[in-house]
C-alpha positions as MATLAB code, in Angstrom:
seq = 'MTKNTVKSETGLGIFLWKFFAYLIMAVFAFLAIGPIIWLFINSFKATVEFQSNMVGLPQHFYPQNYSGAWKIGNFSILFGNSILYTVLSVGIALFLSLLTGFAFAKLPFKATKPIFSTFLLGILITTQTLMVPIFLQVTQVDSLLGGFFQKLGLCNAEKFHLFYNTKFGVILIYVGSLLPIGVYLCTEYIKSIPTALVEAARIDGAGYFRIFIAIIVPMTVPIIITLCLLNIPTIWNEFALINILVSRLELQSLPLGIYKFSGTLSSDYGKQFAALVIGLLPMLVFYIIFRKQITRSVGSGAVKG';
ca = [
     109.023   71.335  142.567;
     110.811   68.594  140.655;
     112.038   68.803  137.064;
     109.478   66.206  135.968;
     106.668   68.325  137.422;
     107.932   71.428  135.604;
     108.215   69.511  132.341;
     104.707   68.081  132.695;
     103.242   71.533  133.422;
     105.135   73.010  130.484;
     103.970   70.207  128.220;
     100.374   70.661  129.384;
     100.586   74.406  128.724;
     101.915   73.839  125.194;
      99.178   71.264  124.546;
      96.429   73.614  125.723;
      97.854   76.499  123.697;
      97.972   74.356  120.535;
      94.491   72.987  121.226;
      92.889   76.427  121.493;
      94.923   77.762  118.554;
      93.810   74.927  116.274;
      90.252   75.224  117.579;
      90.117   78.913  116.669;
      91.638   78.237  113.232;
      89.140   75.408  112.667;
      86.238   77.745  113.498;
      87.442   80.423  111.083;
      88.123   77.794  108.389;
      84.571   76.504  108.767;
      83.170   80.037  108.546;
      85.100   80.525  105.291;
      84.502   77.126  103.688;
      81.027   76.380  105.058;
      79.117   78.908  102.906;
      80.904   77.674   99.765;
      79.946   74.059  100.488;
      76.372   75.114  101.292;
      76.186   77.099   98.045;
      77.522   74.208   95.986;
      75.108   71.681   97.528;
      72.046   73.874   97.040;
      72.961   74.632   93.434;
      71.850   71.054   92.631;
      68.416   71.468   94.219;
      65.195   72.494   92.564;
      63.633   75.624   94.034;
      60.778   73.679   95.644;
      63.188   71.304   97.371;
      65.412   74.144   98.556;
      62.477   75.887  100.221;
      61.668   72.727  102.192;
      65.249   71.539  102.731;
      67.761   74.396  102.984;
      70.500   72.562  104.889;
      70.502   68.881  103.940;
      71.798   67.125  100.849;
      69.573   67.160   97.760;
      67.218   64.210   97.504;
      67.132   64.572   93.730;
      70.108   66.146   91.979;
      69.050   68.827   89.528;
      72.082   69.649   87.292;
      69.787   71.471   84.865;
      70.274   74.514   87.077;
      73.713   75.048   85.548;
      72.644   74.794   81.916;
      69.661   77.027   82.653;
      71.756   79.618   84.478;
      74.377   79.578   81.708;
      71.749   80.179   79.024;
      69.623   82.739   80.874;
      72.661   84.707   82.065;
      74.315   84.661   78.599;
      77.463   83.424   80.327;
      79.040   82.256   77.071;
      79.516   85.944   76.202;
      80.094   87.326   79.694;
      82.623   84.641   80.655;
      84.809   85.556   77.679;
      84.491   89.264   78.489;
      85.559   88.665   82.094;
      88.624   86.743   80.945;
      89.511   89.508   78.473;
      89.065   92.310   81.015;
      91.009   90.441   83.709;
      93.957   89.375   81.550;
      94.450   92.696   79.768;
      93.811   94.923   82.796;
      96.068   92.968   85.140;
      98.772   92.529   82.499;
      98.888   96.193   81.452;
      98.679   97.454   85.050;
     101.462   95.075   86.107;
     103.774   96.209   83.302;
     103.127   99.903   83.981;
     103.533   99.402   87.752;
     106.908   97.704   87.305;
     108.057  100.335   84.821;
     106.948  103.208   87.063;
     108.366  101.538   90.163;
     111.719  101.139   88.422;
     111.742  104.832   87.507;
     110.778  105.950   91.035;
     113.249  103.613   92.762;
     116.309  103.816   90.525;
     115.893  106.952   88.383;
     114.881  109.659   90.860;
     114.380  113.283   89.839;
     112.830  116.358   91.424;
     109.236  115.448   90.602;
     109.538  111.870   91.900;
     108.225  112.535   95.423;
     105.093  114.543   94.488;
     104.157  112.110   91.705;
     104.737  109.112   93.986;
     102.627  110.780   96.682;
      99.823  111.158   94.139;
      99.839  107.406   93.551;
      99.769  106.807   97.315;
      96.742  109.086   97.565;
      94.978  106.824   95.093;
      95.204  103.926   97.555;
      93.078  105.851  100.054;
      90.261  106.633   97.603;
      87.550  103.989   97.366;
      85.839  102.911   94.168;
      82.435  104.073   95.441;
      83.602  107.682   95.773;
      84.837  107.711   92.167;
      81.792  106.206   90.460;
      79.950  109.475   89.775;
      83.063  111.483   88.692;
      84.211  108.667   86.394;
      80.781  108.334   84.778;
      80.520  112.091   84.199;
      84.037  112.336   82.790;
      83.571  109.365   80.481;
      80.275  110.619   79.051;
      81.441  114.247   78.775;
      84.690  113.358   77.003;
      82.766  111.166   74.565;
      80.339  114.026   73.961;
      83.129  116.547   73.335;
      85.038  114.240   71.004;
      81.854  113.256   69.194;
      80.921  116.893   68.625;
      84.423  117.668   67.364;
      84.490  114.752   64.919;
      80.955  115.567   63.760;
      82.063  119.068   62.806;
      84.822  117.462   60.753;
      82.200  115.257   59.096;
      83.769  112.040   60.365;
      80.928  110.599   62.436;
      77.618  111.195   64.183;
      78.148  112.659   67.670;
      75.343  110.603   69.217;
      76.832  107.333   67.987;
      80.441  108.110   68.901;
      81.733  106.221   71.943;
      85.398  105.927   72.806;
      85.155  105.383   76.568;
      81.497  104.686   77.383;
      80.107  101.346   76.204;
      83.486  100.192   74.892;
      85.915   97.512   76.039;
      88.722  100.039   75.716;
      87.043  102.321   78.257;
      86.499   99.472   80.738;
      90.104   98.288   80.504;
      91.421  101.851   80.781;
      89.478  102.492   84.001;
      90.455   99.113   85.427;
      94.144   99.739   84.753;
      93.918  103.125   86.438;
      92.266  101.585   89.506;
      95.048   98.993   89.855;
      97.997  101.358   89.424;
      98.151  102.992   92.908;
      98.758   99.817   94.922;
     100.836   98.323   92.099;
     103.162  101.327   91.823;
     103.572  101.481   95.601;
     104.471   97.798   96.023;
     106.758   97.713   92.982;
     108.599  100.876   94.028;
     109.249   99.621   97.554;
     110.365   96.217   96.306;
     112.667   97.530   93.568;
     114.333   99.861   96.097;
     115.746   96.752   97.788;
     117.502   95.663   94.561;
     121.168   96.838   94.673;
     121.676   99.985   92.629;
     125.144   98.673   91.766;
     123.535   96.201   89.356;
     121.908   99.025   87.412;
     125.119  101.070   87.394;
     127.173   98.090   86.223;
     124.746   97.449   83.384;
     124.903  101.106   82.378;
     128.710  100.944   82.290;
     128.455   97.914   79.989;
     126.335  100.002   77.620;
     122.865   98.690   78.406;
     119.941  101.081   78.067;
     117.377  101.561   80.808;
     114.699   99.521   79.051;
     117.121   96.617   78.558;
     118.088   96.858   82.229;
     114.418   96.785   83.119;
     113.724   93.659   81.031;
     116.956   91.742   81.778;
     117.555   92.635   85.445;
     114.539   94.199   87.143;
     111.741   91.955   85.825;
     113.459   88.611   86.679;
     114.272   89.857   90.185;
     110.714   91.025   90.856;
     108.938   87.718   90.209;
     107.713   87.506   93.861;
     106.034   90.908   93.708;
     104.633   90.090   90.246;
     102.896   86.997   91.601;
     101.739   88.932   94.667;
     100.124   91.598   92.488;
      98.481   88.920   90.354;
      97.090   87.396   93.535;
      95.627   90.769   94.542;
      94.467   92.029   91.159;
      93.027   88.991   89.376;
      90.224   88.403   91.925;
      89.646   92.163   92.145;
      88.964   92.565   88.414;
      87.182   89.228   88.030;
      84.688   90.119   90.770;
      84.433   93.858   89.978;
      80.846   95.047   89.674;
      80.468   98.743   90.541;
      82.587  100.321   87.792;
      81.542   98.143   84.873;
      77.908   98.607   85.877;
      78.197  102.330   85.073;
      80.609  101.998   82.138;
      78.619   99.662   79.885;
      74.953   99.029   79.154;
      75.204   96.700   76.162;
      75.007   92.973   76.899;
      77.916   92.046   74.642;
      80.248   94.229   76.742;
      79.184   93.146   80.223;
      81.141   90.856   82.547;
      80.216   87.829   84.646;
      79.224   89.733   87.844;
      76.605   91.677   85.880;
      75.214   88.413   84.517;
      74.990   86.987   88.033;
      73.242   90.171   89.189;
      70.353   89.407   86.818;
      69.357   86.525   89.068;
      68.689   88.911   91.965;
      65.875   90.615   90.042;
      63.026   88.842   88.305;
      64.795   85.492   88.790;
      65.363   85.965   92.531;
      62.765   83.303   93.370;
      64.534   80.660   91.245;
      67.061   79.718   93.914;
      68.512   76.735   92.075;
      69.604   78.755   89.041;
      70.663   81.635   91.278;
      73.019   79.398   93.280;
      74.286   77.758   90.083;
      75.124   81.190   88.650;
      77.042   82.066   91.818;
      79.018   78.813   91.615;
      79.882   79.507   87.967;
      81.282   82.899   88.952;
      83.095   81.527   92.004;
      84.625   78.399   90.479;
      87.392   80.048   88.369;
      88.798   81.829   91.431;
      88.747   78.626   93.474;
      90.630   76.820   90.702;
      93.087   79.717   90.516;
      93.901   79.529   94.232;
      94.127   75.727   94.224;
      96.536   75.614   91.269;
      98.795   78.466   92.389;
      98.560   78.143   96.180;
     102.203   77.045   96.593;
     103.565   79.768   94.311;
     101.384   82.324   96.076;
     102.654   81.304   99.528;
     106.289   81.350   98.408;
     106.004   84.689   96.608;
     104.230   86.465   99.473;
     106.740   85.096  101.999;
     109.797   85.952   99.947;
     108.354   89.354   99.143;
     107.917   90.090  102.848;
     111.476   89.009  103.665;
     112.895   90.921  100.719;
     111.120   94.110  101.728;
];
C-alpha cells in the first residue's frame, strides 16, 4: 500500500467523521431551534388560521396577539415582578454563596465539613419534594407570628403575612433554593486560589471582609458568570414555588401569567403563543448578548477547577 493510498484513506475517514459529526449536531440544533421558530411564526396567526395552517407562514400577520396577551395576562405587572425576583434572588444568593465558599475554603473549622455536607445534600433534593413542607412552614410561621403580635395588640392575626403572599417570602425561598449549588461551586473554585494570597493580606493588616472584596471576588469572576448563567433562567422560569407562595395578582411572576392561557384561554392559540414568546424572549436576548462571556467563563472555570 503506497503512501498516497494511506493518505487518501485517512483523508476520507476524517471527512466521513466530520460529516456525520456535523450532521448529528445539525439535527440536535434543529430540534432545539425548530420549536422556537415554529412558536414565533404561529404567534402572528389568528386562531382560525392556525387551526387550518399549523406549519406554514401566516397568510395575514396578526400582531394584535401580543397586545392582547400583554393586557389579558397583566404582563406589565408580572414582568416587573419577574425582573425584581430574578435580580434580587440571584444577586443575594451569589453574594452569600461567595461569602460562604470563602469561609469553607480558606477559613476551615471543626464544623466546616458537616455544614458543607448539608449544602451538598440540598443539591439532591428536588423542588417538587419541598413544595408541601415549604407551604406548611410558611403558613404556620405566619400564623404563629400573627397570633403573637395580636396578643401584643400590634396587628390582626388573620391579616399578618411575613412570608406568605409577600415579595420578601418569595425572594427568601428563592435564595435558599439557589444556595446549595452556589455554595458548592464557589467553595471548590475558591479552594484553587492560593492560600498564600490570603495569608499575605492578613500580614499586611487586611481584615477577612476586605480580603474577600479585594482579592476573592475579582478572582472568581468566571464562577460568578457561570452561576448567573445557571440561576437567572432558573428563577425567571420558576413556576412551582411561586404558585404556592403567592395568590395575589400584584405579587405573581411571568410564568403564572402565561399559565392563565392554558385555562379558559387555551383555545385562543394566537394569544397563547404570543404569551409564550413574551416569556421566552428575555432569556433569548440574555444568551445572545452574553454568549461570548458565558463561553469564556465556563471554559476558564473548568480549567481553573
